[in-house]
Every structure is written in structure tokens, then in C-alpha cells.
């Protein structure tokens, strides 16, 4: 079974430009979450999509947006890039929404599997 | 103050040593706890998942949770050079409306052959 695929792996942009990153989740997974990883702030949650709807959003400015398609593939977009947006952007997929279930059933349904990330450098 | 605190290391140990990695958290609403391993230039990989206080063992790895002290640990027995990576603790609320993972800053581990 193929893992989470993120494209492109590397990107170099200049300030003020916009960028679109793509994520293909594991086959059958319907939930996609995006995270930003930087040396200073670590891994921070951006947003989560399930069934083409944004279910959760982290504390990032409106320049960060995303969407999910009917095949569960997701894109995130960053407009008006700033130097501080340089980071590794990670996508994670899971099979379903968080149901608050107890027991090991959670493990199969809600564990997030990460892609290798897209490294964005803003010059 | 961050919700999850993790010693960033780096931690350097000889091969065969027992490694202890730790995280503390401040919000008792966290109910589910995970440890991820991240190699350089790779995404995080899930190692351990637990939701109750106590120990959970998987091969050379043991995850320990103490909810009363808001403290979690990962123990690695018989450490190998291949264990050299950054280890991230992650936590999640039980509340169905707050599903995002909150991560520690990560501890970089180097196992010397």
C-alpha cells in the first residue's frame, strides 16, 4: 500500500509569491491534516480536512489556506510568502474522523501517517 | 508556556544503552499520547500509541504515561545506531472537536557505535 505522497519535495520561492503544495493520502484514507515544521517552533498544526470540509484550523494567518478534493487529495496554498514561511510542510492522513472511541479501535481509525514533506525556502 | 515541553537534547549514548526520553504537558484534557520518530529529511513515523496511564511495550520500546503527573516517557532498550533520529512526543484531546496533534519540540538522539 502506497504511503502519503507529497509534491513537490523541494521548492524555492521569493517573498510576495504564492505557492501550492499537494498531498495524496493513503488509499482509503479520508482525513488529511497539514503541519508546519520549523527549528524554532517545531511541528505546528495548520488545518484538517475530512470529506472536502475543513474540520479544524490552527493559529495561522489567513494567507494559509487549503482544500480537499472528492478523491481525498488535498492542497495547501500560501499567498504573499514571507521569509518566516520557510519550513518543512508535512501532510498526514488517517482513515476517519476522531470519534472519541475507547480502545484499540482508535488505532486503526485515527492514527495519522505522515508524508516526507515539502521543504519550502523563501528568499 | 508551551502546552507540551520536551528536552531538545541532543542526547548521545553508546550502543546498547537504555535511553529515556521525556515530555511533560500542562493540559489534563490531553488523553491520547504518541511517540513519533523522525529521521533526517523524512516525515515523522509513529512508534507508540497509548491512551491510559501505565506502561505499554513493543519490542525494544516502552511507552510510559503518568496522567496524574502529566508526564510521559519513551524508553529504548539495547539502543542501536539505527535509532539515531529525532523523537517527538505528541498528544491529542479526547474532545471530538479538537483532533489536531500537539507536538513536543523533539529530542535528537545519537547512538554511537
Coordinates of C-alpha atoms in Angstrom, one line a residue, chain A residues 49-110:
Chain A
X49 CA -9.9 18.3 6.1
X50 CA -12.4 15.4 6.0
X51 CA -14.8 14.8 3.2
X52 CA -13.8 18.1 1.5
X53 CA -14.6 20.1 4.6
X54 CA -12.2 21.9 6.9
X55 CA -12.8 20.4 10.3
X56 CA -10.1 22.1 12.4
X57 CA -7.8 25.1 11.9
X58 CA -4.7 26.1 13.8
X59 CA -3.4 29.6 14.7
X60 CA -2.0 30.6 11.3
X61 CA -2.9 33.8 9.3
X62 CA -5.4 33.7 6.5
X63 CA -2.6 33.6 4.0
X64 CA -2.5 29.9 4.7
X65 CA -5.4 28.0 3.1
X66 CA -6.3 24.6 1.9
X67 CA -8.8 22.4 0.2
X68 CA -9.6 18.8 -0.3
X69 CA -11.0 17.2 -3.4
X70 CA -13.5 14.4 -3.7
X71 CA -10.7 11.8 -4.1
X72 CA -9.4 13.0 -0.7
X73 CA -6.3 14.6 -2.2
X74 CA -5.5 17.9 -0.6
X75 CA -3.7 21.1 -1.5
X76 CA -2.5 23.9 0.7
X77 CA -1.8 27.4 -0.5
X78 CA 0.3 30.1 0.9
X79 CA -0.1 33.5 -0.5
X80 CA 2.2 36.6 -0.2
X81 CA 5.1 34.5 1.1
X82 CA 7.2 35.8 3.9
X83 CA 10.7 34.8 4.9
X84 CA 9.3 33.2 8.0
X85 CA 7.2 30.8 5.9
X86 CA 10.4 28.8 5.1
X87 CA 9.7 25.4 6.7
X88 CA 9.0 21.8 6.1
X89 CA 5.3 21.3 5.4
X90 CA 4.0 17.9 6.4
X91 CA 0.8 16.2 5.4
X92 CA -0.7 13.4 7.5
X93 CA -3.6 11.1 6.6
X94 CA -5.9 9.0 8.7
X95 CA -8.7 6.7 7.8
X96 CA -11.5 8.6 9.6
X97 CA -12.5 11.4 11.8
X98 CA -11.8 11.4 15.5
X99 CA -14.7 9.6 17.1
X100 CA -13.6 9.7 20.7
X101 CA -13.7 5.9 20.8
X102 CA -12.0 4.0 23.5
X103 CA -9.8 1.0 23.0
X104 CA -7.5 -0.2 20.2
X105 CA -10.2 0.5 17.6
X106 CA -8.9 4.1 17.7
X107 CA -5.5 3.0 16.5
X108 CA -6.8 1.6 13.2
X109 CA -9.2 4.6 12.5
X110 CA -7.4 7.6 13.7

